[in-house]
Coordinates of C-alpha atoms in Angstrom, one line a residue:
M1 CA 109.5 92.9 122.2
K2 CA 107.5 95.9 120.1
K3 CA 105.3 92.8 118.0
Y4 CA 104.6 89.0 117.7
T5 CA 105.3 88.3 115.0
F6 CA 104.9 85.2 112.9
A7 CA 107.0 82.5 113.6
L8 CA 107.9 79.5 111.7
F9 CA 108.3 77.0 115.2
I10 CA 107.2 73.9 112.8
F11 CA 110.8 72.2 113.4
C12 CA 111.0 73.0 116.8
A13 CA 107.7 71.0 117.5
I14 CA 109.0 68.1 116.1
A15 CA 112.1 68.2 116.1
F16 CA 113.9 70.0 118.6
T17 CA 117.3 69.6 121.1
G18 CA 116.4 71.1 124.1
C19 CA 114.6 72.9 122.7
L20 CA 113.0 75.9 124.7
N21 CA 109.4 77.1 124.4
N22 CA 109.1 80.8 123.6
D23 CA 105.8 82.0 126.0
F24 CA 106.6 79.1 129.1
M25 CA 110.2 78.2 129.0
E26 CA 109.2 74.7 129.2
R27 CA 111.8 72.2 128.8
Y28 CA 110.8 69.2 126.3
P29 CA 112.6 66.1 126.4
L30 CA 116.3 66.2 125.3
G31 CA 117.0 63.2 122.5
N32 CA 115.6 62.6 119.4
P33 CA 112.3 63.2 119.6
T34 CA 108.9 61.1 118.8
E35 CA 105.3 62.5 117.5
E36 CA 104.5 61.2 120.8
T37 CA 106.6 63.7 123.0
A38 CA 105.8 66.7 120.9
F39 CA 102.6 67.0 121.1
V40 CA 101.5 66.4 124.4
T41 CA 100.4 68.8 126.3
Y42 CA 99.0 72.4 125.2
D43 CA 102.2 74.2 125.3
N44 CA 103.2 71.5 122.6
F45 CA 100.2 72.1 120.3
K46 CA 100.6 75.7 120.2
A47 CA 104.1 75.6 119.1
Y48 CA 103.9 73.6 117.2
A49 CA 100.7 75.8 115.8
W50 CA 102.5 78.9 115.1
G51 CA 104.7 76.9 112.0
L52 CA 100.8 77.2 110.5
Y53 CA 99.9 80.5 110.3
E54 CA 103.1 80.9 107.4
T55 CA 100.6 80.3 105.0
L56 CA 99.3 83.2 105.5
P57 CA 98.9 86.2 102.8
K58 CA 102.5 88.2 103.1
L59 CA 101.8 92.0 101.8
G60 CA 102.3 92.8 98.3
Y61 CA 100.4 94.3 94.9
G62 CA 97.3 92.4 93.7
D63 CA 95.1 91.8 90.9
T64 CA 97.0 91.4 88.2
S65 CA 95.8 89.9 86.3
T66 CA 92.4 92.1 86.0
D67 CA 90.7 95.4 84.5
D68 CA 92.3 97.0 87.7
I69 CA 96.1 96.5 87.3
S70 CA 98.1 96.6 83.5
Y71 CA 101.3 94.9 84.2
N72 CA 103.4 96.8 82.0
Q73 CA 106.9 96.7 82.0
T74 CA 107.0 94.5 78.4
R75 CA 104.9 95.5 75.3
G76 CA 102.5 92.8 74.5
S77 CA 104.6 90.0 76.4
S78 CA 104.8 91.2 80.2
E79 CA 100.2 90.6 81.6
S80 CA 99.9 87.1 82.7
N81 CA 99.8 84.0 80.9
W82 CA 95.9 83.9 81.6
I83 CA 95.2 87.3 79.9
R84 CA 97.3 86.7 77.1
G85 CA 95.6 83.1 76.3
L86 CA 99.5 81.1 76.5
V87 CA 98.4 79.0 80.4
T88 CA 99.5 74.8 79.7
V89 CA 98.8 72.1 81.4
P90 CA 102.3 71.9 84.2
D91 CA 104.8 70.2 84.4
K92 CA 104.5 69.4 88.8
R93 CA 103.4 70.6 91.4
N94 CA 105.7 73.1 92.1
D95 CA 104.0 76.6 92.2
T96 CA 101.1 75.5 91.8
A97 CA 98.0 75.2 94.4
W98 CA 98.0 71.1 94.2
D99 CA 101.6 71.9 96.8
Y100 CA 98.6 72.9 99.5
Y101 CA 98.9 69.6 100.0
A102 CA 102.4 69.6 101.5
F103 CA 100.5 71.7 103.7
I104 CA 97.6 70.1 104.5
R105 CA 99.7 67.0 105.8
R106 CA 101.4 69.0 108.6
V107 CA 98.3 70.0 109.7
N108 CA 96.8 66.9 109.4
L109 CA 100.0 64.9 111.2
M110 CA 99.2 68.1 114.7
L111 CA 94.8 67.4 114.4
G112 CA 95.6 62.9 114.7
R113 CA 97.7 64.1 117.6
I114 CA 94.8 65.5 119.6
D115 CA 93.1 63.0 120.9
S116 CA 96.4 61.2 123.0
S117 CA 97.6 64.6 124.7
Q118 CA 97.4 65.4 128.1
M119 CA 94.7 67.8 127.3
T120 CA 91.8 68.4 128.4
E121 CA 88.9 67.7 126.3
A122 CA 88.1 72.1 125.4
E123 CA 92.0 72.1 125.7
K124 CA 91.9 68.9 122.8
A125 CA 88.4 71.0 120.6
H126 CA 90.6 74.0 120.4
W127 CA 93.2 73.0 119.1
K128 CA 90.6 70.5 116.4
S129 CA 89.3 74.0 115.7
V130 CA 92.7 75.9 114.5
G131 CA 93.9 72.7 112.2
Y132 CA 90.4 72.7 111.2
F133 CA 91.2 76.4 110.0
F134 CA 93.8 76.2 108.6
R135 CA 93.1 73.1 106.2
S136 CA 90.1 74.4 105.1
Y137 CA 91.6 78.0 104.5
R138 CA 93.3 76.4 101.9
Y139 CA 91.2 73.1 100.5
F140 CA 89.7 76.3 100.2
S141 CA 92.3 77.6 97.8
L142 CA 92.2 73.8 96.2
L143 CA 88.5 74.0 96.0
S144 CA 88.6 77.1 94.2
A145 CA 91.8 76.8 91.7
Y146 CA 90.5 73.1 90.7
G147 CA 87.5 72.5 91.8
G148 CA 86.7 68.7 92.7
V149 CA 90.1 67.1 94.6
P150 CA 90.6 64.5 96.2
W151 CA 90.2 65.3 100.1
I152 CA 92.8 64.0 103.1
D153 CA 92.2 64.1 106.5
R154 CA 94.3 62.3 107.8
V155 CA 98.6 61.2 107.6
L156 CA 98.5 58.9 105.2
S157 CA 100.1 55.1 105.3
D158 CA 101.3 53.2 102.8
N159 CA 98.4 51.1 104.0
D160 CA 96.1 53.5 102.3
T161 CA 96.3 53.2 98.6
E162 CA 92.6 53.2 98.3
L163 CA 92.8 57.7 98.8
I164 CA 96.7 57.5 97.4
N165 CA 95.5 56.3 94.5
G166 CA 91.6 57.5 94.2
P167 CA 89.7 59.4 92.7
R168 CA 88.5 63.5 93.3
A169 CA 86.6 64.2 95.5
S170 CA 83.0 65.9 94.4
R171 CA 83.3 69.6 94.4
D172 CA 80.6 69.2 96.7
E173 CA 81.7 66.9 99.4
I174 CA 84.5 69.0 99.5
A175 CA 82.7 72.6 99.9
K176 CA 81.2 71.0 102.5
H177 CA 84.0 69.0 104.2
I178 CA 85.0 72.4 104.3
L179 CA 81.6 74.3 106.2
E180 CA 81.7 71.7 108.7
D181 CA 85.2 71.8 110.1
L182 CA 85.2 75.7 110.1
Q183 CA 81.3 75.1 111.4
Y184 CA 82.7 73.0 114.2
A185 CA 85.9 75.5 114.5
E186 CA 83.5 78.5 115.6
Q187 CA 81.5 76.8 117.8
H188 CA 85.1 75.2 120.0
I189 CA 87.7 77.7 119.1
N190 CA 89.0 79.7 122.4
V191 CA 86.9 83.2 121.4
N192 CA 89.7 84.6 121.9
G193 CA 92.1 82.9 120.5
D194 CA 96.3 82.5 122.2
G195 CA 96.3 86.0 122.7
N196 CA 96.7 89.7 120.7
N197 CA 96.1 88.3 116.7
T198 CA 95.5 84.6 117.0
I199 CA 92.7 82.4 114.9
N200 CA 89.8 82.6 116.8
R201 CA 86.2 82.9 116.7
A202 CA 86.0 85.9 115.5
V203 CA 89.5 85.0 112.3
V204 CA 87.1 81.9 112.1
Q205 CA 84.5 83.5 111.3
A206 CA 85.2 85.8 108.6
F207 CA 86.5 83.0 106.3
I208 CA 83.6 81.3 107.3
S209 CA 82.0 84.9 105.0
R210 CA 84.1 84.6 102.2
F211 CA 84.7 80.9 101.8
C212 CA 80.4 80.9 101.7
L213 CA 79.9 84.2 99.5
F214 CA 82.5 82.9 96.7
E215 CA 81.0 79.6 97.1
G216 CA 77.5 80.1 97.3
T217 CA 78.3 82.4 94.0
W218 CA 80.1 80.2 92.2
R219 CA 77.4 77.8 92.8
K220 CA 74.8 80.8 91.3
Y221 CA 76.5 82.4 88.3
H222 CA 78.2 78.9 86.5
G223 CA 75.3 76.4 87.2
L224 CA 75.2 74.0 89.9
N225 CA 72.9 73.4 93.0
D226 CA 72.6 74.4 95.9
A227 CA 73.7 78.1 96.0
E228 CA 71.0 79.4 98.2
T229 CA 72.3 77.4 100.9
Y230 CA 75.8 79.0 101.3
L231 CA 74.8 83.1 100.5
K232 CA 72.5 82.2 103.7
E233 CA 75.7 81.1 106.2
C234 CA 77.4 83.8 104.6
K235 CA 74.1 86.4 105.9
R236 CA 73.7 84.2 109.7
V237 CA 77.8 84.9 109.9
S238 CA 78.9 88.1 107.9
A239 CA 76.1 90.0 110.5
E240 CA 77.9 88.7 114.0
V241 CA 81.4 89.9 112.6
M242 CA 79.5 93.2 111.9
N243 CA 77.8 92.9 115.1
S244 CA 81.4 91.7 117.2
F245 CA 83.2 94.9 115.0
P246 CA 80.2 97.9 115.1
E247 CA 83.3 100.9 114.2
I248 CA 85.5 101.2 111.0
C249 CA 88.8 102.7 111.1
S250 CA 87.8 106.5 110.3
N251 CA 91.0 107.1 108.7
Y252 CA 91.5 104.1 105.1
D253 CA 95.6 105.0 104.6
D254 CA 96.0 103.4 107.9
L255 CA 95.0 99.9 107.3
F256 CA 97.5 99.6 104.9
C257 CA 100.2 102.6 106.5
S258 CA 100.4 102.0 110.2
L259 CA 103.1 100.6 112.5
E260 CA 100.6 98.8 114.7
L261 CA 97.4 97.9 113.4
K262 CA 96.5 96.2 116.8
D263 CA 93.9 98.9 117.9
V264 CA 93.1 99.8 114.7
P265 CA 89.0 98.9 115.0
G266 CA 88.1 96.2 112.6
V267 CA 91.4 94.2 111.9
I268 CA 90.0 90.5 112.9
L269 CA 93.4 89.1 111.9
Y270 CA 96.8 91.1 110.5
R271 CA 99.9 90.0 109.6
E272 CA 102.6 91.2 111.8
F273 CA 105.6 92.6 110.3
S274 CA 109.1 94.2 112.9
N275 CA 112.5 95.3 111.6
A276 CA 113.6 93.9 115.5
E277 CA 112.1 90.4 114.7
N278 CA 113.6 91.1 110.5
V279 CA 110.3 90.0 109.6
I280 CA 110.1 93.0 106.7
H281 CA 109.3 93.5 103.8
A282 CA 109.1 95.7 100.6
T283 CA 106.3 96.2 99.2
S284 CA 105.3 100.2 99.9
I285 CA 110.2 101.1 98.3
G286 CA 108.6 98.1 95.5
G287 CA 106.0 100.6 93.9
T288 CA 108.4 103.7 94.7
T289 CA 111.3 102.5 92.3
G290 CA 112.6 102.0 89.0
A291 CA 109.0 98.6 88.7
S292 CA 107.1 100.3 89.5
Y293 CA 105.6 98.3 86.1
Y294 CA 101.7 97.6 88.4
N295 CA 99.7 100.6 86.8
P296 CA 95.8 101.3 87.4
T297 CA 93.6 101.6 83.9
R298 CA 91.3 103.8 82.7
D299 CA 88.6 101.1 83.7
L300 CA 89.4 101.5 87.4
V301 CA 90.0 105.3 87.1
D302 CA 86.3 105.6 85.6
S303 CA 84.5 103.3 88.3
Y304 CA 84.9 105.4 91.2
L305 CA 82.0 107.8 91.8
C306 CA 81.8 111.4 92.9
S307 CA 81.4 112.7 96.4
D308 CA 77.9 113.4 94.6
G309 CA 77.3 109.1 95.3
K310 CA 76.9 109.8 91.4
T311 CA 78.5 108.0 88.6
R312 CA 81.8 109.9 86.9
W313 CA 78.9 108.8 83.4
N314 CA 75.6 111.6 84.7
S315 CA 76.7 113.3 87.9
P316 CA 77.3 117.0 87.3
L317 CA 80.3 117.4 89.8
Y318 CA 82.5 115.3 86.9
K319 CA 84.5 118.2 84.7
G320 CA 86.1 115.7 81.9
D321 CA 89.4 113.4 81.7
K322 CA 91.4 115.6 79.3
D323 CA 93.4 116.3 82.4
M324 CA 93.8 115.0 85.6
Y325 CA 93.5 117.6 88.3
D326 CA 89.9 117.7 86.2
E327 CA 89.8 113.7 86.4
F328 CA 90.8 113.6 90.4
S329 CA 88.1 116.6 92.0
C330 CA 85.3 115.1 93.6
R331 CA 85.5 111.6 93.3
D332 CA 85.7 109.3 96.3
H333 CA 88.3 109.4 98.3
R334 CA 89.8 106.6 98.1
L335 CA 91.0 107.2 94.7
W336 CA 93.8 109.9 96.2
L337 CA 94.8 107.1 98.3
Q338 CA 95.3 104.4 95.7
V339 CA 96.1 106.0 92.5
T340 CA 98.5 109.0 93.0
P341 CA 97.5 112.3 92.1
P342 CA 98.2 114.8 90.6
Y343 CA 101.3 118.1 91.0
R344 CA 103.7 119.3 90.4
I345 CA 106.3 121.6 91.9
D346 CA 109.6 123.7 92.0
R347 CA 112.7 121.7 92.8
S348 CA 115.2 124.5 93.1
A349 CA 114.3 126.5 96.5
S350 CA 114.4 125.9 100.2
T351 CA 114.3 122.9 101.8
D352 CA 112.1 119.9 102.9
A353 CA 113.1 117.8 106.7
W354 CA 114.2 114.9 103.5
G355 CA 117.0 117.7 102.6
N356 CA 115.4 118.0 99.2
K357 CA 115.2 121.7 97.5
W358 CA 111.5 122.6 96.3
Q359 CA 108.4 124.9 96.0
F360 CA 105.8 125.3 95.4
T361 CA 104.2 126.9 91.7
E362 CA 103.5 130.2 90.6
V363 CA 100.0 128.2 89.4
A364 CA 97.0 126.8 92.3
K365 CA 96.4 123.6 90.2
D366 CA 99.4 122.8 90.8
R367 CA 99.5 122.4 94.6
S368 CA 95.4 121.5 95.2
F369 CA 95.9 118.3 95.7
I370 CA 98.6 117.9 97.9
D371 CA 97.2 120.5 100.4
S372 CA 93.8 118.4 99.3
L373 CA 96.0 115.0 100.8
N374 CA 97.1 116.4 104.2
I375 CA 94.1 118.1 104.4
R376 CA 92.1 114.9 104.4
L377 CA 94.6 113.2 106.9
G378 CA 95.1 115.7 109.2
I379 CA 98.6 116.2 108.7
G380 CA 101.1 119.2 107.6
Y381 CA 103.9 119.1 105.1
G382 CA 107.5 117.5 105.2
S383 CA 107.1 115.9 108.8
A384 CA 110.6 112.9 108.6
K385 CA 108.6 110.7 110.9
E386 CA 105.3 110.7 109.2
R387 CA 104.0 107.4 107.5
Q388 CA 100.6 108.0 106.1
K389 CA 100.6 109.7 102.0
T390 CA 102.2 112.7 102.1
L391 CA 102.3 114.6 98.8
P392 CA 105.1 115.8 96.8
F393 CA 105.9 112.0 97.1
R394 CA 109.1 110.4 97.8
Q395 CA 111.5 108.3 96.3
G396 CA 112.7 104.9 98.3
Y397 CA 115.4 104.2 99.1
D398 CA 116.8 108.3 99.6
G399 CA 113.1 110.1 99.8
G400 CA 114.6 111.8 96.5
I401 CA 111.5 114.5 95.4
L402 CA 109.7 113.6 92.7
G403 CA 108.6 116.7 90.5
A404 CA 105.8 116.0 89.2
V405 CA 102.8 113.5 88.7
P406 CA 101.5 111.8 86.4
H407 CA 105.0 111.3 84.9
F408 CA 105.1 108.9 82.4
D409 CA 107.7 106.0 81.5
F410 CA 108.7 108.2 77.7
Y411 CA 108.7 110.8 79.5
L412 CA 111.2 110.6 82.3
E413 CA 111.8 114.5 83.2
N414 CA 115.0 113.3 84.6
Q415 CA 113.7 111.2 86.8
P416 CA 113.9 107.6 86.1
W417 CA 112.0 106.1 89.0
Y418 CA 108.4 106.1 89.7
K419 CA 107.5 106.1 86.0
S420 CA 104.0 104.9 84.9
A421 CA 102.6 103.8 81.4
F422 CA 99.5 104.8 81.8
G423 CA 99.7 107.9 83.8
Y424 CA 98.4 106.3 86.8
N425 CA 100.9 104.8 89.8
N426 CA 99.0 102.3 92.7
W427 CA 100.6 104.1 96.5
K428 CA 98.3 102.2 97.8
Y429 CA 100.9 100.2 100.2
Y430 CA 103.1 103.6 99.9
C431 CA 103.3 105.0 103.5
T432 CA 106.1 108.6 104.1
Y433 CA 108.7 107.9 106.1
L434 CA 112.1 108.1 105.7
S435 CA 112.9 104.2 107.7
M436 CA 112.5 102.7 104.2
G437 CA 116.4 103.1 102.8
S438 CA 117.7 101.4 100.9
Q439 CA 118.3 97.8 102.6
R440 CA 114.3 97.5 102.2
N441 CA 113.1 97.2 106.3
E442 CA 109.3 98.1 105.7
E443 CA 107.6 97.1 108.4
T444 CA 104.0 98.5 108.4
D445 CA 101.0 95.5 108.6
M446 CA 99.7 93.9 106.7
P447 CA 94.9 93.3 107.2
L448 CA 94.5 89.5 106.8
F449 CA 90.6 89.8 107.8
R450 CA 88.8 93.2 108.2
V451 CA 84.8 94.2 108.6
E452 CA 85.0 95.8 105.8
E453 CA 86.1 92.9 103.5
V454 CA 82.3 91.0 106.3
M455 CA 80.8 94.2 105.4
L456 CA 80.9 93.9 101.7
N457 CA 80.2 89.8 102.2
Y458 CA 77.0 90.4 103.7
A459 CA 76.4 93.4 101.4
E460 CA 76.6 91.7 98.7
A461 CA 74.7 87.8 99.6
M462 CA 71.8 89.7 100.6
C463 CA 70.9 91.5 97.7
E464 CA 71.3 87.8 96.3
L465 CA 68.9 86.0 98.3
G466 CA 67.3 89.2 97.3
E467 CA 66.8 90.9 100.2
F468 CA 69.0 93.4 99.9
D469 CA 66.8 97.4 101.0
Q470 CA 68.0 100.8 102.4
S471 CA 68.8 99.8 106.1
V472 CA 71.6 96.6 104.7
A473 CA 73.4 99.7 102.2
D474 CA 73.3 101.9 106.1
R475 CA 74.6 99.2 107.8
T476 CA 77.2 98.4 104.7
V477 CA 78.1 100.0 101.7
N478 CA 77.0 103.6 103.8
K479 CA 80.1 103.3 106.2
L480 CA 82.0 102.5 103.8
R481 CA 81.2 105.9 101.8
S482 CA 80.8 107.6 104.4
R483 CA 84.7 107.8 105.4
A484 CA 85.6 107.9 101.7
N485 CA 83.7 111.2 101.0
V486 CA 80.6 109.9 99.0
A487 CA 77.2 110.4 99.2
P488 CA 75.1 107.3 100.9
M489 CA 73.8 105.3 98.6
K490 CA 69.8 105.3 98.0
V491 CA 68.5 102.0 97.4
A492 CA 64.9 103.8 95.5
E493 CA 67.7 105.5 94.0
I494 CA 69.4 103.1 91.7
N495 CA 67.7 102.1 88.9
D496 CA 68.6 101.4 84.6
S497 CA 69.6 104.1 84.0
F498 CA 72.2 105.3 87.2
D499 CA 75.3 103.6 85.3
P500 CA 75.0 104.1 81.1
K501 CA 77.8 102.1 81.7
R502 CA 76.8 98.7 83.4
D503 CA 77.3 95.3 82.2
L504 CA 73.9 94.4 79.7
G505 CA 75.9 90.8 79.1
N506 CA 78.6 89.9 76.0
P507 CA 77.0 88.2 73.1
A508 CA 80.4 87.1 72.7
Y509 CA 79.8 84.4 75.5
P510 CA 77.1 82.5 75.5
G511 CA 74.7 82.1 78.4
D512 CA 76.7 85.8 79.5
Y513 CA 73.8 88.1 81.2
A514 CA 72.7 91.3 82.8
I515 CA 73.9 92.7 86.5
N516 CA 71.5 94.1 87.6
P517 CA 71.6 98.1 88.5
L518 CA 71.3 97.3 92.3
L519 CA 74.1 94.8 92.4
W520 CA 76.4 96.2 90.3
E521 CA 76.8 98.9 91.9
I522 CA 77.4 96.5 95.2
R523 CA 79.9 94.3 92.9
R524 CA 81.7 98.5 93.0
E525 CA 82.2 99.1 96.0
R526 CA 83.9 95.3 96.7
R527 CA 86.1 96.8 93.8
I528 CA 86.6 100.2 94.8
E529 CA 87.2 100.0 98.4
L530 CA 89.4 96.3 98.1
F531 CA 91.8 97.4 95.2
S532 CA 95.2 95.9 94.4
E533 CA 94.2 93.7 98.1
G534 CA 94.2 90.7 95.6
F535 CA 90.1 89.6 95.7
R536 CA 89.7 90.8 92.3
F537 CA 90.7 88.2 90.4
D538 CA 88.4 85.4 92.7
D539 CA 85.9 87.2 92.0
L540 CA 85.9 87.8 88.2
R541 CA 85.8 83.9 88.2
R542 CA 83.5 83.6 90.8
W543 CA 80.5 85.8 89.0
K544 CA 82.2 84.2 85.4
K545 CA 82.8 87.5 84.2
C546 CA 86.5 87.4 84.2
H547 CA 85.8 88.1 80.0
Y548 CA 86.2 92.1 81.7
A549 CA 90.4 91.1 81.9
L550 CA 91.0 91.2 78.8
K551 CA 89.4 94.8 77.7
K552 CA 92.3 96.7 75.8
K553 CA 93.5 98.4 79.0
L554 CA 94.1 102.3 78.6
G555 CA 96.3 105.0 80.5
M556 CA 94.7 108.7 80.9
Y557 CA 94.3 111.4 78.2
V558 CA 97.1 113.0 76.7
K559 CA 97.7 115.0 73.3
A560 CA 101.6 115.0 71.4
S561 CA 101.3 118.5 71.2
D562 CA 102.5 118.4 75.4
F563 CA 105.5 116.7 75.0
P564 CA 108.8 118.0 73.8
A565 CA 109.1 116.9 69.7
G566 CA 110.2 114.0 69.2
T567 CA 108.7 112.4 72.2
K568 CA 106.8 109.0 71.8
V569 CA 103.4 109.2 72.5
T570 CA 101.2 106.2 71.7
V571 CA 97.7 106.5 72.0
D572 CA 94.5 104.0 71.1
G573 CA 94.1 103.8 67.6
G574 CA 96.8 106.3 66.8
G575 CA 97.0 109.6 66.5
T576 CA 98.5 112.5 68.4
E577 CA 96.1 112.4 70.8
G578 CA 93.9 109.6 73.0
Y579 CA 94.2 107.3 76.0
L580 CA 97.1 105.8 76.3
E581 CA 98.3 102.3 74.7
F582 CA 100.5 99.8 75.9
H583 CA 99.2 96.7 75.2
P584 CA 97.5 95.6 72.2
A585 CA 94.2 94.7 72.6
Q586 CA 93.4 90.6 73.7
N587 CA 92.1 88.7 70.0
H588 CA 90.8 85.8 71.8
T589 CA 87.9 85.2 74.2
W590 CA 88.5 83.9 77.6
P591 CA 87.0 79.7 77.2
D592 CA 85.3 78.3 80.2
Y593 CA 88.0 76.3 81.0
Y594 CA 89.9 78.3 82.8
Y595 CA 87.5 79.1 85.1
L596 CA 89.7 76.1 87.1
N597 CA 93.1 74.9 86.7
P598 CA 95.0 72.1 84.9
I599 CA 95.7 69.4 87.7
P600 CA 99.4 68.7 87.1
R601 CA 100.9 66.1 85.0
N602 CA 102.5 64.0 87.0
E603 CA 99.9 63.7 89.8
R604 CA 98.0 62.6 87.0
V605 CA 100.7 60.0 85.7
L606 CA 101.0 58.7 89.8
N607 CA 97.6 58.4 90.2
P608 CA 95.9 56.9 87.0
Q609 CA 92.3 57.8 88.5
L610 CA 92.8 61.9 88.5
E611 CA 90.4 63.3 85.6
Q612 CA 91.8 66.3 84.1
N613 CA 89.3 69.2 84.4
P614 CA 87.8 69.8 81.4
G615 CA 89.9 71.0 78.3
W616 CA 92.7 70.7 79.1
D617 CA 94.6 68.2 77.1
D618 CA 98.0 67.5 79.1
G619 CA 99.1 64.6 76.7
I620 CA 97.8 61.7 78.7
K621 CA 94.6 59.5 78.1

């Protein structure tokens, strides 16, 4: 078997009839099983636990409710309700974080049967650790969404009325439970888990790092006590992970365009995909078709440093933003691998490996990023087996070639796919290969925990604790910059004038704060390295900076005179040239109560002791 996929065996574990354990070919008792017969041996628990992996994220484009990406499908209405200020209290738990209680019950079912099993004490401790990891994983989701929530650590019976009809536990209690469970798991889980790509000590430690950075900074910026406890724990555990994974992958693109992440340095846990197992995704092809509405913003593009390690505002290498070729020159190479670089070809001659006819134009700059990208990745033109990013861009269904980037939705040049309202396209998960086809059968793996995130967690925690120095920069930020062809951070040079666009606080938000220059640069590095991986919205929430997402989102600079007469070009402020505009400016502020989600109305009807989060009106008194 090419891959060991995350399979859903939950019903095999508790509702099978003569089911075989795939790993050990052990026949379970025939007939209708009970919890007593389903949870007996180590292998029983292993089979059941595979079903818990399905709660981990699937591949997709994250960060849409942020300042990084604008969802440009329908003018004025396709942005998220969080950005548009239209969030209301849901009637039911469906499709809300509250629904994770169903998953938590599944974990508690397993945990409740461990002590009565036939396993050794060490085996029992291991499976408790696996259960604690998964339960903590979803309690973290609940804590992030709602703050304090009911704490349920066992399968409830009809007699558990105090828990069924009880109030929410406090945020302090939930956070403490999560940390205690994860610390137990760190000490008692099998160091290597249950084989390749399973929950092991390093995975638990990486999750502690993520959770503690979130909780520590949430507490600091939302005026709660005990922030330092979590930041210090983030510092401790992150250092251990970094020691266990001293190397990072030399090619950033390999993290997102590899069929196998098994041997990629720094990858701690990943979701596996396989055509042979019919476990596939369609992320790459989805971004190549007419549905390519997830457009990176001007604000994001401006945030990439130049190769000398300076900002676009003060680097002598920056050539300006009036031309996309200039804008992408001498920049952090992650810009090239996340936002499609510019090019133009002549589609009228010669034939490539996909059967497309094209040739380079006679304009030197038109091919500059085709050459630069291939040199950067160490590959050649037109390899039909190539699975990394190559230009010219190819549409996913049939490998059809795109004549130029930028490719605007208002000027399609007879090619209606891979268009952009802003001129910028997100191609982080795009891979150049033929096997995508119309069946959407992509099988590139997805990292779930990687050491680069842990390095950034460590850097941020150290800065928040006042312990960030050049040695920390060299262990963290500068390793990432070296891979991206950016000069190293020199801590002594980061001062008030390093970035003239640094956030100095917004007077429209009482209590908003200026970000010190060093922390600003660490947050920049996190934004770039983890772009489109689903971190940005929660980062803005924990920093109490969600008003960033309400800034007017703009695209690249254009001139109407560069398009045929009659082409409708909409730019900021009107006129015939400027930065592309799609959605109008948001005319509201981000209210404080938006930092926590509303509890579904029916949950409060069923349990009147559940208090609604402040600010949300559900009509229940």
